[in-house]
């Protein structure tokens, strides 16, 4: 056991995926339901880990602050995006440290990003709709050298699905299923 991850199980899972690639395929699902104003509730769907169905029953509320017409009942979508990115990078960092035999005492990632709402509002052609940059710092304490931590950081970004989804183009395919309300 290292960093609260069973090292034998980590090694066994890597070997399992190497021997049976279908074990590496993860299917995720999420349903987002509008509540009122800018508030929505997100609920996980069952997940597939390889051929195995895993029950997932988590839900959370997102909302905007009052300044953005919300009621401040939860983190906003951008905070949730940064949280998903940070959590994924954290898992990659911790798993990488465990695989490399690095004992960690503490890890904290601080994120900052700036959004210009003029793009969202369609005001001006020079405004980006999304974050043009996400800044972060990893604060880590453990038994590795600065160089080993730098290499672990590089690998954690390279192996983080969420970091790679943000860094590389992804196809966003959607449909609309509508029902008209008759008056």
Short mmCIF file of N, CA, C and O in Angstrom, two decimals, residues 63-123:
data_model
loop_
_atom_site.label_atom_id
_atom_site.label_comp_id
_atom_site.label_asym_id
_atom_site.label_seq_id
_atom_site.Cartn_x
_atom_site.Cartn_y
_atom_site.Cartn_z
N UNK A 63 -25.11 26.15 -10.14
CA UNK A 63 -25.85 27.42 -10.22
C UNK A 63 -24.84 28.53 -10.45
O UNK A 63 -23.63 28.34 -10.28
N UNK A 64 -25.32 29.66 -10.84
CA UNK A 64 -24.49 30.84 -11.00
C UNK A 64 -24.68 31.75 -9.79
O UNK A 64 -25.70 31.67 -9.10
N UNK A 65 -23.72 32.63 -9.54
CA UNK A 65 -23.92 33.61 -8.47
C UNK A 65 -25.00 34.62 -8.87
O UNK A 65 -25.38 34.72 -10.03
N UNK A 66 -25.49 35.34 -7.91
CA UNK A 66 -26.57 36.31 -8.15
C UNK A 66 -26.20 37.33 -9.22
O UNK A 66 -27.05 37.76 -10.01
N UNK A 67 -24.93 37.70 -9.29
CA UNK A 67 -24.47 38.67 -10.28
C UNK A 67 -24.66 38.15 -11.72
O UNK A 67 -24.70 38.94 -12.66
N UNK A 68 -24.80 36.85 -11.87
CA UNK A 68 -25.01 36.24 -13.19
C UNK A 68 -26.40 35.60 -13.28
O UNK A 68 -26.58 34.59 -13.94
N UNK A 69 -27.36 36.21 -12.58
CA UNK A 69 -28.78 35.82 -12.62
C UNK A 69 -29.07 34.50 -11.93
O UNK A 69 -30.11 33.89 -12.16
N UNK A 70 -28.19 34.01 -11.12
CA UNK A 70 -28.41 32.77 -10.39
C UNK A 70 -28.79 33.03 -8.95
O UNK A 70 -29.02 34.18 -8.55
N UNK A 71 -28.85 31.96 -8.16
CA UNK A 71 -29.16 32.06 -6.73
C UNK A 71 -28.03 31.54 -5.86
O UNK A 71 -28.21 31.37 -4.67
N UNK A 72 -26.88 31.24 -6.47
CA UNK A 72 -25.69 30.82 -5.73
C UNK A 72 -25.92 29.55 -4.90
O UNK A 72 -25.43 29.43 -3.80
N UNK A 73 -26.64 28.57 -5.49
CA UNK A 73 -26.94 27.32 -4.78
C UNK A 73 -25.91 26.23 -5.00
O UNK A 73 -26.07 25.12 -4.51
N UNK A 74 -24.87 26.51 -5.77
CA UNK A 74 -23.85 25.50 -6.01
C UNK A 74 -22.76 26.07 -6.88
O UNK A 74 -22.85 27.22 -7.34
N UNK A 75 -21.71 25.28 -7.13
CA UNK A 75 -20.65 25.75 -8.02
C UNK A 75 -21.21 25.96 -9.43
O UNK A 75 -22.17 25.30 -9.82
N UNK A 76 -20.59 26.88 -10.17
CA UNK A 76 -21.08 27.10 -11.53
C UNK A 76 -20.40 26.13 -12.49
O UNK A 76 -19.47 25.42 -12.11
N UNK A 77 -20.86 26.05 -13.75
CA UNK A 77 -20.28 25.07 -14.68
C UNK A 77 -18.77 25.21 -14.87
O UNK A 77 -18.08 24.19 -15.04
N UNK A 78 -18.23 26.43 -14.84
CA UNK A 78 -16.80 26.59 -15.02
C UNK A 78 -16.03 26.05 -13.82
O UNK A 78 -14.97 25.44 -13.97
N UNK A 79 -16.55 26.26 -12.62
CA UNK A 79 -15.91 25.70 -11.43
C UNK A 79 -15.96 24.18 -11.46
O UNK A 79 -14.99 23.51 -11.08
N UNK A 80 -17.07 23.61 -11.95
CA UNK A 80 -17.17 22.17 -12.07
C UNK A 80 -16.20 21.63 -13.11
O UNK A 80 -15.58 20.57 -12.92
N UNK A 81 -16.02 22.37 -14.21
CA UNK A 81 -15.04 21.98 -15.23
C UNK A 81 -13.64 21.95 -14.63
O UNK A 81 -12.89 20.97 -14.79
N UNK A 82 -13.26 23.01 -13.91
CA UNK A 82 -11.94 23.07 -13.27
C UNK A 82 -11.80 21.97 -12.22
O UNK A 82 -10.73 21.37 -12.08
N UNK A 83 -12.88 21.69 -11.49
CA UNK A 83 -12.86 20.63 -10.50
C UNK A 83 -12.63 19.27 -11.15
O UNK A 83 -11.83 18.46 -10.67
N UNK A 84 -13.32 19.01 -12.26
CA UNK A 84 -13.13 17.75 -12.97
C UNK A 84 -11.72 17.61 -13.51
O UNK A 84 -11.11 16.54 -13.43
N UNK A 85 -11.18 18.70 -14.04
CA UNK A 85 -9.81 18.70 -14.54
C UNK A 85 -8.84 18.44 -13.39
O UNK A 85 -7.97 17.58 -13.47
N UNK A 86 -9.00 19.19 -12.30
CA UNK A 86 -8.10 19.05 -11.15
C UNK A 86 -8.17 17.69 -10.51
O UNK A 86 -7.14 17.10 -10.17
N UNK A 87 -9.37 17.16 -10.35
CA UNK A 87 -9.53 15.84 -9.73
C UNK A 87 -8.89 14.76 -10.59
O UNK A 87 -8.24 13.84 -10.08
N UNK A 88 -9.06 14.86 -11.91
CA UNK A 88 -8.47 13.87 -12.82
C UNK A 88 -6.95 13.96 -12.80
O UNK A 88 -6.26 12.93 -12.75
N UNK A 89 -6.43 15.17 -12.84
CA UNK A 89 -4.97 15.34 -12.77
C UNK A 89 -4.44 14.82 -11.44
O UNK A 89 -3.35 14.22 -11.40
N UNK A 90 -5.20 15.01 -10.37
CA UNK A 90 -4.79 14.53 -9.05
C UNK A 90 -4.70 13.00 -9.05
O UNK A 90 -3.72 12.43 -8.59
N UNK A 91 -5.73 12.33 -9.59
CA UNK A 91 -5.71 10.87 -9.65
C UNK A 91 -4.51 10.40 -10.45
O UNK A 91 -3.79 9.49 -10.04
N UNK A 92 -4.26 11.03 -11.59
CA UNK A 92 -3.11 10.66 -12.43
C UNK A 92 -1.79 10.87 -11.69
O UNK A 92 -0.89 10.04 -11.75
N UNK A 93 -1.69 11.98 -10.96
CA UNK A 93 -0.47 12.30 -10.20
C UNK A 93 -0.26 11.27 -9.09
O UNK A 93 0.85 10.73 -8.93
N UNK A 94 -1.30 10.97 -8.34
CA UNK A 94 -1.20 10.03 -7.21
C UNK A 94 -0.90 8.61 -7.71
O UNK A 94 -0.03 7.93 -7.18
N UNK A 95 -1.61 8.18 -8.75
CA UNK A 95 -1.37 6.83 -9.29
C UNK A 95 0.05 6.74 -9.86
O UNK A 95 0.73 5.73 -9.67
N UNK A 96 0.49 7.80 -10.54
CA UNK A 96 1.84 7.82 -11.08
C UNK A 96 2.89 7.75 -9.99
O UNK A 96 3.89 7.02 -10.10
N UNK A 97 2.68 8.50 -8.91
CA UNK A 97 3.61 8.47 -7.79
C UNK A 97 3.65 7.07 -7.18
O UNK A 97 4.73 6.55 -6.87
N UNK A 98 2.49 6.47 -7.04
CA UNK A 98 2.43 5.13 -6.46
C UNK A 98 3.18 4.13 -7.34
O UNK A 98 3.97 3.33 -6.84
N UNK A 99 2.95 4.21 -8.65
CA UNK A 99 3.63 3.30 -9.58
C UNK A 99 5.14 3.51 -9.57
O UNK A 99 5.91 2.55 -9.75
N UNK A 100 5.59 4.75 -9.34
CA UNK A 100 7.03 5.06 -9.32
C UNK A 100 7.66 4.83 -7.95
O UNK A 100 8.86 5.06 -7.78
N UNK A 101 6.85 4.42 -6.96
CA UNK A 101 7.38 4.18 -5.62
C UNK A 101 7.62 5.46 -4.83
O UNK A 101 8.39 5.46 -3.86
N UNK A 102 6.96 6.54 -5.20
CA UNK A 102 7.11 7.82 -4.49
C UNK A 102 6.05 7.91 -3.40
O UNK A 102 4.86 7.75 -3.68
N UNK A 103 6.49 8.15 -2.18
CA UNK A 103 5.56 8.31 -1.05
C UNK A 103 5.19 9.78 -0.94
O UNK A 103 6.07 10.65 -0.85
N UNK A 104 3.92 10.06 -0.95
CA UNK A 104 3.43 11.43 -0.85
C UNK A 104 2.89 11.72 0.54
O UNK A 104 2.28 10.85 1.16
N UNK A 105 3.10 12.91 0.99
CA UNK A 105 2.54 13.36 2.27
C UNK A 105 1.34 14.27 2.02
O UNK A 105 0.33 14.19 2.70
N UNK A 106 1.45 15.15 1.02
CA UNK A 106 0.34 16.04 0.69
C UNK A 106 0.46 16.48 -0.76
O UNK A 106 1.56 16.61 -1.30
N UNK A 107 -0.70 16.68 -1.39
CA UNK A 107 -0.76 17.22 -2.75
C UNK A 107 -1.96 18.16 -2.80
O UNK A 107 -3.05 17.81 -2.34
N UNK A 108 -1.74 19.33 -3.37
CA UNK A 108 -2.81 20.32 -3.54
C UNK A 108 -2.57 20.98 -4.88
O UNK A 108 -1.45 21.34 -5.22
N UNK A 109 -3.66 21.13 -5.66
CA UNK A 109 -3.55 21.82 -6.94
C UNK A 109 -4.43 23.06 -6.88
O UNK A 109 -5.63 22.95 -6.61
N UNK A 110 -3.84 24.22 -7.12
CA UNK A 110 -4.57 25.49 -7.15
C UNK A 110 -4.80 25.87 -8.61
O UNK A 110 -3.84 25.94 -9.39
N UNK A 111 -6.06 26.14 -8.97
CA UNK A 111 -6.42 26.52 -10.33
C UNK A 111 -6.93 27.95 -10.37
O UNK A 111 -7.61 28.41 -9.45
N UNK A 112 -6.61 28.64 -11.47
CA UNK A 112 -7.15 29.97 -11.76
C UNK A 112 -7.40 30.05 -13.25
O UNK A 112 -6.62 29.52 -14.05
N UNK A 113 -8.48 30.71 -13.63
CA UNK A 113 -8.79 30.92 -15.04
C UNK A 113 -9.66 32.16 -15.16
O UNK A 113 -10.41 32.50 -14.23
N UNK A 114 -9.56 32.84 -16.27
CA UNK A 114 -10.31 34.07 -16.51
C UNK A 114 -11.22 33.87 -17.71
O UNK A 114 -10.78 33.36 -18.74
N UNK A 115 -12.47 34.27 -17.57
CA UNK A 115 -13.46 34.13 -18.62
C UNK A 115 -13.99 35.51 -18.98
O UNK A 115 -14.30 36.30 -18.09
N UNK A 116 -14.08 35.81 -20.25
CA UNK A 116 -14.66 37.06 -20.74
C UNK A 116 -16.07 36.75 -21.24
O UNK A 116 -16.23 36.07 -22.26
N UNK A 117 -17.09 37.21 -20.52
CA UNK A 117 -18.47 36.87 -20.87
C UNK A 117 -18.97 37.52 -22.15
O UNK A 117 -20.05 37.18 -22.63
N UNK A 118 -18.22 38.46 -22.72
CA UNK A 118 -18.68 39.07 -23.97
C UNK A 118 -18.81 38.03 -25.08
O UNK A 118 -19.74 38.12 -25.89
N UNK A 119 -17.95 37.03 -25.10
CA UNK A 119 -18.08 35.95 -26.10
C UNK A 119 -19.35 35.16 -25.89
O UNK A 119 -20.08 34.86 -26.84
N UNK A 120 -19.66 34.81 -24.65
CA UNK A 120 -20.89 34.08 -24.30
C UNK A 120 -22.13 34.88 -24.70
O UNK A 120 -23.11 34.34 -25.18
N UNK A 121 -22.07 36.19 -24.52
CA UNK A 121 -23.21 37.07 -24.81
C UNK A 121 -23.28 37.49 -26.27
O UNK A 121 -24.21 38.18 -26.68
N UNK A 122 -22.28 37.08 -27.07
CA UNK A 122 -22.28 37.45 -28.48
C UNK A 122 -21.94 38.92 -28.70
O UNK A 122 -22.31 39.50 -29.72
N UNK A 123 -21.24 39.54 -27.78
CA UNK A 123 -20.86 40.94 -27.88
C UNK A 123 -19.41 41.06 -28.30
O UNK A 123 -18.51 40.82 -27.50
#
